[in-house]
Tab-separated table of C-alpha atoms in Angstrom:
chain	number	residue	atom	x	y	z
P	1	MET	CA	-0.090	0.041	-0.010
P	2	LYS	CA	1.136	3.516	-0.754
P	3	ALA	CA	0.389	6.340	1.749
P	4	LEU	CA	0.795	10.108	1.910
P	5	ILE	CA	0.934	11.639	5.291
P	6	THR	CA	1.356	15.327	5.992
P	7	GLY	CA	2.895	16.448	9.304
P	8	ALA	CA	4.543	13.016	9.397
P	9	ALA	CA	7.725	13.777	11.208
P	10	ASN	CA	6.370	14.296	14.720
P	11	GLY	CA	3.460	13.516	17.018
P	12	LEU	CA	0.412	11.755	15.673
P	13	GLY	CA	1.729	11.735	12.100
P	14	ARG	CA	4.891	10.147	13.047
P	15	ALA	CA	3.123	7.411	14.917
P	16	MET	CA	0.888	6.721	11.840
P	17	THR	CA	3.918	6.632	9.698
P	18	ASP	CA	5.879	4.375	11.926
P	19	GLN	CA	2.938	1.931	12.080
P	20	LEU	CA	2.500	1.812	8.303
P	21	LEU	CA	6.229	1.390	7.720
P	22	ASP	CA	6.355	-1.461	10.301
P	23	ALA	CA	3.455	-3.104	8.486
P	24	GLY	CA	5.603	-3.039	5.313
P	25	HIS	CA	3.819	-0.166	3.441
P	26	GLU	CA	5.390	2.635	1.431
P	27	VAL	CA	4.978	6.057	2.875
P	28	TRP	CA	5.447	9.519	1.448
P	29	ALA	CA	6.113	11.597	4.551
P	30	VAL	CA	5.637	15.301	4.257
P	31	ASP	CA	6.942	17.679	6.880
P	32	ARG	CA	8.864	20.941	7.253
P	33	ASP	CA	11.031	19.555	10.043
P	34	THR	CA	14.255	18.674	8.272
P	35	ASP	CA	15.986	16.857	11.115
P	36	ALA	CA	12.988	14.735	11.993
P	37	LEU	CA	12.591	13.856	8.365
P	38	ASP	CA	16.202	12.758	8.157
P	39	ALA	CA	15.796	10.604	11.123
P	40	LEU	CA	12.709	9.032	9.508
P	41	ALA	CA	14.603	8.292	6.239
P	42	ILE	CA	17.531	6.734	8.051
P	43	LYS	CA	15.350	4.563	10.179
P	44	SER	CA	13.073	3.375	7.342
P	45	ARG	CA	16.014	2.482	4.986
P	46	GLY	CA	14.235	3.558	1.762
P	47	SER	CA	10.614	2.482	2.378
P	48	CYS	CA	9.865	6.005	3.460
P	49	ARG	CA	10.166	8.858	0.987
P	50	VAL	CA	10.486	12.124	2.635
P	51	ILE	CA	9.305	15.414	1.232
P	52	LEU	CA	10.420	18.584	2.716
P	53	ALA	CA	7.446	20.996	2.320
P	54	ASP	CA	6.166	24.186	4.088
P	55	LEU	CA	2.413	23.797	3.835
P	56	ALA	CA	1.991	27.511	4.682
P	57	ASN	CA	3.584	28.297	1.409
P	58	PRO	CA	1.454	27.740	-1.764
P	59	ASN	CA	4.576	27.284	-3.867
P	60	SER	CA	5.797	24.486	-1.668
P	61	ILE	CA	2.410	22.787	-1.968
P	62	GLN	CA	2.667	23.002	-5.854
P	63	ARG	CA	6.136	21.502	-5.632
P	64	LEU	CA	4.779	18.741	-3.500
P	65	MET	CA	2.122	18.050	-5.979
P	66	ARG	CA	4.726	17.770	-8.778
P	67	ASP	CA	6.881	15.453	-6.749
P	68	VAL	CA	3.978	12.922	-6.328
P	69	LYS	CA	2.644	13.415	-9.864
P	70	ASP	CA	2.800	9.850	-10.897
P	71	VAL	CA	1.983	8.132	-7.688
P	72	LYS	CA	-1.240	6.442	-6.891
P	73	PHE	CA	-2.117	6.560	-3.211
P	74	ASP	CA	-4.209	4.050	-1.358
P	75	LEU	CA	-4.235	6.245	1.682
P	76	VAL	CA	-3.803	9.919	2.318
P	77	VAL	CA	-3.863	11.410	5.721
P	78	LEU	CA	-4.085	15.270	5.929
P	79	ASN	CA	-2.893	15.501	9.423
P	80	ALA	CA	-0.459	18.442	9.535
P	81	GLY	CA	-1.598	21.230	11.837
P	82	ILE	CA	-0.652	23.958	14.171
P	83	SER	CA	-2.374	25.958	16.785
P	84	ALA	CA	-2.586	29.434	18.510
P	85	THR	CA	-3.890	29.692	21.971
P	86	GLY	CA	-4.532	32.659	24.260
P	87	ARG	CA	-6.714	35.772	24.079
P	88	PHE	CA	-7.902	36.159	20.580
P	89	GLU	CA	-7.373	39.862	20.211
P	90	GLU	CA	-3.830	39.632	21.575
P	91	ILE	CA	-2.429	37.074	19.011
P	92	PRO	CA	-0.735	38.683	15.987
P	93	GLY	CA	-2.624	38.588	12.693
P	94	ALA	CA	0.324	37.033	10.970
P	95	ALA	CA	-0.028	33.995	13.410
P	96	TYR	CA	-3.697	33.516	12.297
P	97	GLN	CA	-2.801	33.724	8.630
P	98	LYS	CA	-0.253	30.977	9.083
P	99	LEU	CA	-2.677	28.853	11.165
P	100	ILE	CA	-5.333	29.164	8.539
P	101	ALA	CA	-2.899	28.446	5.731
P	102	ILE	CA	-1.579	25.221	7.429
P	103	ASN	CA	-4.815	23.898	9.049
P	104	LEU	CA	-7.345	24.735	6.349
P	105	THR	CA	-5.952	26.007	2.974
P	106	ALA	CA	-3.268	23.335	2.707
P	107	PRO	CA	-5.404	20.236	3.228
P	108	LEU	CA	-8.180	21.639	1.011
P	109	VAL	CA	-5.647	22.393	-1.781
P	110	LEU	CA	-4.113	18.946	-1.415
P	111	ALA	CA	-7.350	17.031	-1.287
P	112	SER	CA	-8.667	18.875	-4.421
P	113	GLY	CA	-5.302	18.720	-6.139
P	114	LEU	CA	-4.715	15.007	-5.615
P	115	MET	CA	-8.239	14.243	-6.922
P	116	HIS	CA	-7.729	16.537	-9.889
P	117	GLN	CA	-4.273	15.121	-10.658
P	118	ASP	CA	-5.788	11.578	-10.402
P	119	ASN	CA	-3.335	10.505	-7.537
P	120	MET	CA	-5.931	8.408	-5.745
P	121	ALA	CA	-5.932	4.627	-6.382
P	122	PRO	CA	-9.250	2.912	-6.827
P	123	LYS	CA	-10.861	2.207	-3.511
P	124	SER	CA	-8.506	4.544	-1.757
P	125	GLN	CA	-9.201	6.514	1.408
P	126	MET	CA	-8.612	10.231	2.245
P	127	VAL	CA	-8.478	11.098	5.968
P	128	PHE	CA	-8.986	14.612	7.287
P	129	ILE	CA	-7.719	15.122	10.902
P	130	SER	CA	-10.091	17.666	12.458
P	131	SER	CA	-10.416	17.950	16.195
P	132	LEU	CA	-12.733	17.077	19.094
P	133	SER	CA	-13.175	20.989	19.281
P	134	HIS	CA	-15.669	20.444	16.425
P	135	ALA	CA	-18.061	18.986	19.079
P	136	VAL	CA	-17.246	21.105	22.076
P	137	GLY	CA	-15.825	24.495	20.810
P	138	TYR	CA	-12.498	25.805	22.030
P	139	PRO	CA	-12.446	29.248	23.746
P	140	GLY	CA	-8.764	30.317	23.916
P	141	ALA	CA	-8.246	28.929	20.381
P	142	SER	CA	-11.152	30.326	18.426
P	143	VAL	CA	-9.306	30.440	15.103
P	144	TYR	CA	-7.916	26.950	15.519
P	145	ALA	CA	-11.495	25.800	16.243
P	146	ALA	CA	-12.535	27.604	13.096
P	147	THR	CA	-10.115	25.853	10.940
P	148	LYS	CA	-11.003	22.400	12.407
P	149	ASP	CA	-14.792	23.063	11.983
P	150	ALA	CA	-14.115	24.132	8.458
P	151	LEU	CA	-12.071	20.963	7.770
P	152	ALA	CA	-14.815	18.751	9.220
P	153	ILE	CA	-17.464	20.363	6.921
P	154	TYR	CA	-15.257	20.254	3.894
P	155	ALA	CA	-14.827	16.499	4.494
P	156	LYS	CA	-18.541	16.159	4.822
P	157	SER	CA	-19.144	18.204	1.561
P	158	VAL	CA	-16.704	16.226	-0.597
P	159	ARG	CA	-17.696	12.737	0.680
P	160	LYS	CA	-20.254	12.076	-2.013
P	161	PRO	CA	-18.453	13.629	-5.021
P	162	PHE	CA	-15.169	11.803	-4.052
P	163	LYS	CA	-16.967	8.594	-3.315
P	164	LYS	CA	-18.355	8.644	-6.997
P	165	ARG	CA	-14.726	8.708	-8.028
P	166	GLY	CA	-13.828	5.770	-5.832
P	167	VAL	CA	-12.333	7.633	-3.010
P	168	GLY	CA	-13.669	7.304	0.579
P	169	VAL	CA	-13.475	10.111	3.059
P	170	THR	CA	-12.819	9.805	6.791
P	171	ALA	CA	-13.123	12.763	9.139
P	172	VAL	CA	-11.319	12.228	12.478
P	173	PHE	CA	-12.080	14.103	15.687
P	174	PRO	CA	-9.259	13.354	18.047
P	175	GLY	CA	-9.462	14.319	21.680
P	176	PRO	CA	-6.240	15.410	23.597
P	177	ILE	CA	-3.155	13.499	22.550
P	178	ARG	CA	0.063	13.294	24.545
P	179	THR	CA	2.408	15.016	21.981
P	180	GLU	CA	4.742	17.931	22.261
P	181	HIS	CA	2.399	19.888	20.052
P	182	ALA	CA	-0.556	19.502	22.465
P	183	GLU	CA	1.463	20.231	25.541
P	184	ARG	CA	2.838	23.382	24.121
P	185	TYR	CA	-0.663	24.859	23.607
P	186	SER	CA	-2.287	23.617	26.826
P	187	PRO	CA	-2.650	25.251	30.285
P	188	LYS	CA	0.343	24.353	32.408
P	189	ASP	CA	-1.606	22.365	34.963
P	190	ALA	CA	-3.303	20.081	32.287
P	191	LYS	CA	-2.647	16.450	33.253
P	192	ALA	CA	-0.792	14.477	30.676
P	193	ASN	CA	-2.335	11.157	31.818
P	194	LYS	CA	-5.681	12.482	30.637
P	195	ARG	CA	-4.305	12.396	27.052
P	196	MET	CA	-4.172	9.498	24.740
P	197	LEU	CA	-0.860	8.198	23.510
P	198	PRO	CA	-0.175	9.168	19.895
P	199	GLU	CA	0.495	5.506	19.011
P	200	ASP	CA	-3.003	4.399	20.383
P	201	MET	CA	-4.579	7.232	18.422
P	202	ALA	CA	-2.665	6.404	15.235
P	203	LYS	CA	-3.795	2.802	15.604
P	204	LEU	CA	-7.532	3.781	15.869
P	205	ILE	CA	-7.289	6.185	12.883
P	206	LEU	CA	-5.535	3.701	10.522
P	207	LYS	CA	-8.096	1.194	11.497
P	208	ALA	CA	-10.990	3.436	10.763
P	209	ALA	CA	-9.417	4.492	7.517
P	210	SER	CA	-8.944	0.844	6.444
P	211	LYS	CA	-12.702	0.051	7.160
P	212	GLY	CA	-13.648	3.144	5.324
P	213	LYS	CA	-15.446	4.677	8.244
P	214	LYS	CA	-16.889	8.132	7.747
P	215	GLU	CA	-16.258	9.507	11.126
P	216	LEU	CA	-14.073	8.758	14.058
P	217	TYR	CA	-14.334	10.370	17.477
P	218	ALA	CA	-11.365	9.155	19.415
P	219	GLY	CA	-9.660	9.780	22.719
P	220	LYS	CA	-10.519	9.801	26.301
P	221	GLY	CA	-14.104	11.154	26.781
P	222	ALA	CA	-14.563	11.778	22.964
P	223	GLY	CA	-17.835	9.852	22.889
P	224	ALA	CA	-19.279	11.809	25.760
P	225	ALA	CA	-17.967	15.101	24.391
P	226	LYS	CA	-19.635	14.511	20.999
P	227	PHE	CA	-22.885	13.584	22.598
P	228	PHE	CA	-23.147	16.541	25.050
P	229	GLY	CA	-21.553	18.871	22.362
P	230	LYS	CA	-24.586	18.151	20.107
P	231	LEU	CA	-27.169	18.094	22.867
P	232	ALA	CA	-26.079	21.359	24.639
P	233	PRO	CA	-23.475	23.034	22.452
P	234	ASN	CA	-23.396	26.354	24.495
P	235	MET	CA	-23.132	24.544	27.822
P	236	MET	CA	-20.114	22.652	26.463
P	237	SER	CA	-18.257	25.575	25.202
P	238	LYS	CA	-18.944	27.384	28.545
P	239	MET	CA	-17.347	24.317	30.253
P	240	MET	CA	-14.508	24.457	27.795
P	241	ARG	CA	-13.971	28.169	28.679
P	242	LYS	CA	-13.540	27.107	32.430
P	243	VAL	CA	-11.224	24.188	31.900
P	244	ILE	CA	-9.168	25.879	29.253
P	245	PHE	CA	-9.398	29.650	28.468
P	246	ASP	CA	-9.762	30.735	32.085
P	247	LYS	CA	-6.572	28.758	32.874
P	248	LEU	CA	-4.314	30.004	29.960
P	249	ASP	CA	-1.814	32.367	31.440
P	250	SER	CA	-0.039	33.298	28.290
P	251	ASN	CA	-0.528	33.348	24.522
P	252	THR	CA	1.185	30.638	22.519
P	253	TYR	CA	1.446	30.792	18.705
X	1	MET	CA	-38.900	57.410	7.929
X	2	ALA	CA	-39.396	59.938	10.594
X	3	ARG	CA	-39.185	57.550	13.529
X	4	ARG	CA	-37.769	58.909	16.684
X	5	ILE	CA	-34.586	57.409	17.889
X	6	LEU	CA	-33.190	57.698	21.272
X	7	LYS	CA	-29.602	57.171	20.418
X	8	SER	CA	-27.668	57.031	17.125
X	9	ARG	CA	-25.370	54.132	16.979
X	10	ASN	CA	-21.955	53.365	15.271
X	11	ILE	CA	-22.497	50.511	12.844
X	12	LEU	CA	-19.815	48.835	10.651
X	13	ILE	CA	-20.951	46.841	7.677
X	14	THR	CA	-18.513	44.981	5.396
X	15	GLY	CA	-19.476	44.027	1.882
X	16	ALA	CA	-22.048	46.743	1.691
X	17	THR	CA	-21.952	47.664	-2.009
X	18	ASP	CA	-24.488	45.029	-2.952
X	19	GLY	CA	-26.927	42.466	-1.714
X	20	LEU	CA	-27.593	42.069	2.002
X	21	GLY	CA	-24.900	44.426	3.139
X	22	PHE	CA	-26.074	47.263	0.867
X	23	GLU	CA	-29.676	46.861	2.160
X	24	LEU	CA	-28.652	46.526	5.770
X	25	ALA	CA	-26.554	49.713	5.537
X	26	LYS	CA	-29.489	51.670	4.137
X	27	ALA	CA	-31.994	50.191	6.662
X	28	TYR	CA	-29.844	51.249	9.620
X	29	ALA	CA	-28.889	54.617	8.100
X	30	SER	CA	-32.558	55.446	7.545
X	31	ARG	CA	-33.147	55.019	11.235
X	32	GLY	CA	-30.519	57.633	11.901
X	33	HIS	CA	-27.588	55.391	12.832
X	34	ARG	CA	-24.053	56.243	11.514
X	35	VAL	CA	-22.858	53.604	9.155
X	36	VAL	CA	-19.410	52.888	7.876
X	37	ALA	CA	-19.809	50.653	4.838
X	38	THR	CA	-16.931	48.800	3.227
X	39	GLY	CA	-16.492	47.085	-0.095
X	40	ARG	CA	-13.760	46.484	-2.624
X	41	GLN	CA	-15.110	48.960	-5.322
X	42	LEU	CA	-13.787	52.447	-5.762
X	43	LEU	CA	-16.820	54.739	-5.329
X	44	THR	CA	-16.552	58.323	-6.569
X	45	ASN	CA	-19.653	59.601	-4.754
X	46	ASP	CA	-20.877	57.835	-1.636
X	47	LEU	CA	-23.889	59.941	-1.312
X	48	ASP	CA	-25.133	59.168	-4.756
X	49	PHE	CA	-24.378	55.542	-4.354
X	50	PHE	CA	-26.043	54.999	-0.892
X	51	GLY	CA	-28.468	57.908	-1.091
X	52	SER	CA	-27.900	58.614	2.652
X	53	PRO	CA	-25.638	61.116	4.430
X	54	ASN	CA	-25.465	58.751	7.329
X	55	ILE	CA	-23.387	56.260	5.310
X	56	ALA	CA	-19.601	56.683	4.779
X	57	TYR	CA	-17.897	54.277	2.452
X	58	ILE	CA	-14.371	53.024	2.564
X	59	ARG	CA	-12.543	50.667	0.304
X	60	ALA	CA	-11.432	47.498	2.023
X	61	ASP	CA	-10.522	44.649	-0.356
X	62	GLN	CA	-10.726	41.510	1.706
X	63	SER	CA	-8.609	39.511	-0.651
X	64	GLU	CA	-5.820	41.455	1.151
X	65	PRO	CA	-7.016	40.828	4.629
X	66	GLU	CA	-4.396	42.631	6.567
X	67	ALA	CA	-4.747	45.676	4.393
X	68	ALA	CA	-8.466	45.546	4.756
X	69	ALA	CA	-8.340	45.262	8.530
X	70	ARG	CA	-5.886	48.196	8.600
X	71	ALA	CA	-8.164	50.254	6.315
X	72	ILE	CA	-11.078	49.761	8.628
X	73	ALA	CA	-9.030	50.604	11.753
X	74	GLN	CA	-7.769	53.773	10.138
X	75	ALA	CA	-11.217	54.831	8.941
X	76	MET	CA	-12.413	54.387	12.614
X	77	GLU	CA	-9.779	56.897	13.652
X	78	LYS	CA	-10.505	59.164	10.780
X	79	PHE	CA	-14.197	59.333	11.671
X	80	GLU	CA	-13.207	59.680	15.340
X	81	TRP	CA	-15.297	56.625	16.333
X	82	GLU	CA	-14.312	55.668	19.798
X	83	SER	CA	-16.613	52.699	19.888
X	84	ILE	CA	-18.574	50.403	17.639
X	85	ASP	CA	-22.066	49.378	18.758
X	86	LEU	CA	-22.564	46.789	15.968
X	87	ALA	CA	-20.265	45.330	13.370
X	88	ILE	CA	-21.799	43.116	10.703
X	89	LEU	CA	-19.154	41.176	8.967
X	90	ASN	CA	-21.100	40.268	5.793
X	91	ALA	CA	-18.603	40.296	2.922
X	92	ALA	CA	-18.105	36.998	1.269
X	93	THR	CA	-17.524	35.280	-2.081
X	94	GLY	CA	-18.199	31.880	-3.469
X	95	TRP	CA	-17.450	29.294	-6.147
X	96	THR	CA	-19.521	26.502	-7.418
X	97	GLY	CA	-18.673	23.225	-9.070
X	98	HIS	CA	-17.115	19.888	-8.409
X	99	PRO	CA	-14.600	19.950	-5.526
X	100	ALA	CA	-11.907	18.288	-7.620
X	101	GLU	CA	-12.180	21.189	-10.019
X	102	GLU	CA	-11.592	23.943	-7.498
X	103	THR	CA	-8.126	25.393	-8.156
X	104	PRO	CA	-5.712	26.261	-5.358
X	105	GLU	CA	-6.170	29.992	-6.256
X	106	GLU	CA	-9.950	29.632	-5.887
X	107	ILE	CA	-9.679	27.767	-2.648
X	108	GLN	CA	-7.256	30.351	-1.344
X	109	ARG	CA	-9.408	33.294	-2.450
X	110	GLN	CA	-12.529	32.011	-0.715
X	111	ILE	CA	-10.692	31.247	2.544
X	112	THR	CA	-9.071	34.573	2.585
X	113	ILE	CA	-12.096	36.660	1.971
X	114	ASN	CA	-14.608	34.693	3.983
X	115	LEU	CA	-12.644	33.552	6.848
X	116	THR	CA	-9.134	35.132	7.211
X	117	ALA	CA	-10.531	38.742	6.603
X	118	PRO	CA	-13.388	38.605	9.095
X	119	VAL	CA	-10.946	37.092	11.708
X	120	LEU	CA	-8.469	39.902	11.227
X	121	ILE	CA	-11.162	42.603	11.047
X	122	ALA	CA	-12.639	41.230	14.356
X	123	LYS	CA	-9.220	41.508	15.926
X	124	ALA	CA	-8.653	45.074	14.564
X	125	ILE	CA	-11.911	46.363	15.875
X	126	ALA	CA	-11.938	44.450	19.255
X	127	PRO	CA	-10.991	47.500	21.357
X	128	LEU	CA	-13.802	49.550	19.782
X	129	LEU	CA	-16.329	46.832	20.300
X	130	PHE	CA	-15.253	46.321	23.971
X	131	ALA	CA	-15.625	50.165	24.456
X	132	ALA	CA	-19.339	49.951	23.704
X	133	GLN	CA	-19.957	46.496	24.928
X	134	GLY	CA	-21.033	46.070	21.380
X	135	GLN	CA	-22.159	43.352	19.059
X	136	LEU	CA	-20.196	41.442	16.496
X	137	THR	CA	-22.487	39.889	13.942
X	138	MET	CA	-21.113	37.358	11.427
X	139	ILE	CA	-23.086	36.531	8.422
X	140	GLY	CA	-22.770	32.792	7.589
X	141	SER	CA	-24.781	30.643	5.337
X	142	THR	CA	-27.053	27.580	5.604
X	143	ALA	CA	-24.413	25.870	3.507
X	144	VAL	CA	-22.653	25.660	6.897
X	145	LYS	CA	-23.747	21.922	7.244
X	146	GLY	CA	-21.921	20.994	4.061
X	147	GLN	CA	-22.556	21.258	0.329
X	148	ALA	CA	-20.986	19.154	-2.316
X	149	GLN	CA	-21.092	21.849	-5.042
X	150	PHE	CA	-19.693	24.602	-2.783
X	151	ALA	CA	-17.294	22.582	-0.638
X	152	THR	CA	-14.770	25.433	0.198
X	153	TYR	CA	-17.516	28.073	0.605
X	154	ALA	CA	-19.385	25.736	2.989
X	155	ALA	CA	-16.072	25.114	4.888
X	156	THR	CA	-15.372	28.886	5.241
X	157	LYS	CA	-18.903	29.371	6.636
X	158	ALA	CA	-18.491	26.431	9.065
X	159	GLY	CA	-15.141	27.994	10.074
X	160	LEU	CA	-16.937	31.288	10.889
X	161	ASP	CA	-19.600	29.272	12.839
X	162	GLY	CA	-16.888	27.573	14.949
X	163	PHE	CA	-15.057	30.890	15.402
X	164	VAL	CA	-18.156	32.638	16.772
X	165	ARG	CA	-18.964	29.751	19.102
X	166	SER	CA	-15.600	29.836	20.778
X	167	LEU	CA	-15.120	33.704	20.687
X	168	ARG	CA	-18.522	34.261	22.260
X	169	GLU	CA	-17.431	32.460	25.335
X	170	GLU	CA	-14.078	34.323	25.335
X	171	TRP	CA	-15.586	37.652	24.972
X	172	ARG	CA	-18.440	37.171	27.497
X	173	ASN	CA	-18.975	40.470	29.387
X	174	LYS	CA	-16.838	42.322	26.768
X	175	ALA	CA	-18.994	42.106	23.548
X	176	HIS	CA	-21.666	39.795	22.274
X	177	VAL	CA	-20.680	37.715	19.249
X	178	GLN	CA	-23.311	36.082	17.196
X	179	ILE	CA	-23.712	34.390	13.765
X	180	ILE	CA	-26.700	34.560	11.432
X	181	HIS	CA	-27.030	31.988	8.705
X	182	PRO	CA	-29.145	33.109	5.730
X	183	GLY	CA	-30.528	30.569	3.314
X	184	PRO	CA	-30.601	31.396	-0.464
X	185	THR	CA	-31.585	35.018	-0.912
X	186	ARG	CA	-32.445	36.899	-4.080
X	187	THR	CA	-29.118	38.619	-4.324
X	188	LYS	CA	-26.443	38.568	-7.008
X	189	MET	CA	-24.338	36.101	-4.888
X	190	HIS	CA	-25.318	33.027	-7.004
X	191	ALA	CA	-24.654	34.574	-10.297
X	192	LYS	CA	-21.265	35.791	-8.979
X	193	ALA	CA	-20.330	32.252	-7.812
X	194	GLY	CA	-21.031	30.939	-11.290
X	195	LEU	CA	-24.412	29.342	-10.405
X	196	LYS	CA	-27.357	29.466	-12.671
X	197	THR	CA	-30.484	29.420	-10.393
X	198	GLY	CA	-33.183	29.760	-13.024
X	199	MET	CA	-36.701	29.163	-11.760
X	200	VAL	CA	-35.501	27.931	-8.413
X	201	ARG	CA	-34.779	31.692	-7.590
X	202	MET	CA	-38.395	32.095	-7.075
X	203	PHE	CA	-38.156	30.080	-3.920
X	204	PHE	CA	-35.372	32.233	-2.516
X	205	MET	CA	-36.031	34.726	0.152
X	206	PRO	CA	-36.426	38.169	-1.075
X	207	THR	CA	-33.587	40.407	0.068
X	208	LYS	CA	-35.830	42.867	1.894
X	209	ARG	CA	-37.295	40.155	3.936
X	210	ALA	CA	-33.871	38.620	4.709
X	211	VAL	CA	-32.789	42.108	5.875
X	212	LYS	CA	-35.742	42.307	8.287
X	213	ALA	CA	-34.938	38.924	9.601
X	214	ILE	CA	-31.332	39.732	10.076
X	215	GLN	CA	-32.132	42.951	11.889
X	216	ARG	CA	-34.510	41.086	14.207
X	217	SER	CA	-31.926	38.494	15.086
X	218	ILE	CA	-29.457	41.307	15.731
X	219	ARG	CA	-31.920	42.966	18.010
X	220	ASN	CA	-32.652	39.777	19.891
X	221	ARG	CA	-28.948	39.152	20.327
X	222	ASP	CA	-29.405	35.454	19.284
X	223	ASN	CA	-26.242	33.370	19.622
X	224	LYS	CA	-26.897	31.577	16.382
X	225	ARG	CA	-29.869	32.048	14.018
X	226	ILE	CA	-30.697	30.068	10.911
X	227	LEU	CA	-32.893	32.245	8.735
X	228	SER	CA	-35.508	29.737	7.933
X	229	ARG	CA	-38.448	30.540	5.811
X	230	THR	CA	-40.729	30.718	8.880
X	231	TYR	CA	-38.245	33.105	10.708
X	232	GLY	CA	-38.245	35.191	7.625
X	233	TRP	CA	-42.036	35.458	7.386
X	234	SER	CA	-42.418	36.121	11.059
X	235	SER	CA	-39.884	38.954	10.863
X	236	VAL	CA	-41.865	40.944	8.401
X	237	PHE	CA	-43.731	42.869	11.111
X	238	SER	CA	-40.994	43.031	13.497
X	239	SER	CA	-39.265	46.280	14.104
X	240	ALA	CA	-37.102	48.091	16.609
X	241	LYS	CA	-38.632	49.777	19.555
X	242	GLU	CA	-37.153	52.961	20.945
X	243	GLY	CA	-33.513	52.594	21.899
X	244	GLU	CA	-33.181	49.365	20.125
X	245	LEU	CA	-30.872	48.683	17.207
């Protein structure tokens, strides 16, 4: 099987990449972290093609599209993402532009481009990594939440038209994961043991993708969060404010 | 309309050269409110264009979101507005077709105009909104639930919806943040997005009624309002009382 994973060098993307490589699949690993990509290339001894790309940069995305022009992927995981947490009005505009470029524009351009360029193998699967914030809101990261909601709805919108061309779409809503990324953006007293290990999350995502599932809510309390988020959305975001926004003592972007 | 108004308010409306934004600007101006209207056109004569001395126009092209936010902030200074009572961020653009045919430029353009720009504008006017404990009203779309033929457009509106939901909590006690999702309205939006509506257009909500419904939802300070047909009809006879927006 051939897989393309963005944000593959660290965290959840890395866990998915490792698991696919261990199972003997070929992975095209996209990231902007040169050192981590090097480590990945050395470790995999050739079964992993590393692609250095800055997904905030449209030219870099176009270069990536040219690099994979003749490949037919069985699995694409649009995973790369960043965040910005703190008081909305205090975070620089440039940080928001970068956040929207990486979390939203890049996956949409890649999804549409890979379909247009006929990069998807028959019966392949495209996976969008949204966030559990889609269910509960995320005061203290309102623009991050915006990009993840947008991604969720894009996945929902393209599900039928992509299916007609033989490509399944999975939207994933992961709860908190124990990665460096997550820790950087969280309140300082947030407990690490309440977060799922990236390896466990990766396993669930790859399983959902292989089964062609439409949606996956995964992580500790994700099921309950989804349920109550739909039942009482305002109450949930109020609670999110208490557990996150009120505890953030600095802006991180 | 010679209706007595207790207090004239400061209202910012983006995307006001056409459609809902244009009608909203005129409706609020006719009640004596001060309106700053934005758009990407170069207008030579604001008064001729809007027909009201209460409306001042500034050019803010949202395809350059930072410049647009800056232009709005500078205009507020120029007009010596120390607060904004109501900001209606309405400007948006669309594209229709198969999602695999949407070019990178088209995707980028819609995200920039429909999501990045309102985010940066909200940030730029935050202090003025706080000063009046004002209201930030985002105009979304019923496409917010997903639409195969306008995948990116729907995504940008879902983005605004999520932005509003989280920001409302953040800004509690500082300013009210709401989103209103109009359904298909008889504006030029569809033609501009490359969609031929034909006879179906008959079933779209007339612009004037949609404006009434939006004004009602703004007055009621709804958190989130989907402009259903019923809501539209029942808004026809709803109007502001003294001191209300």
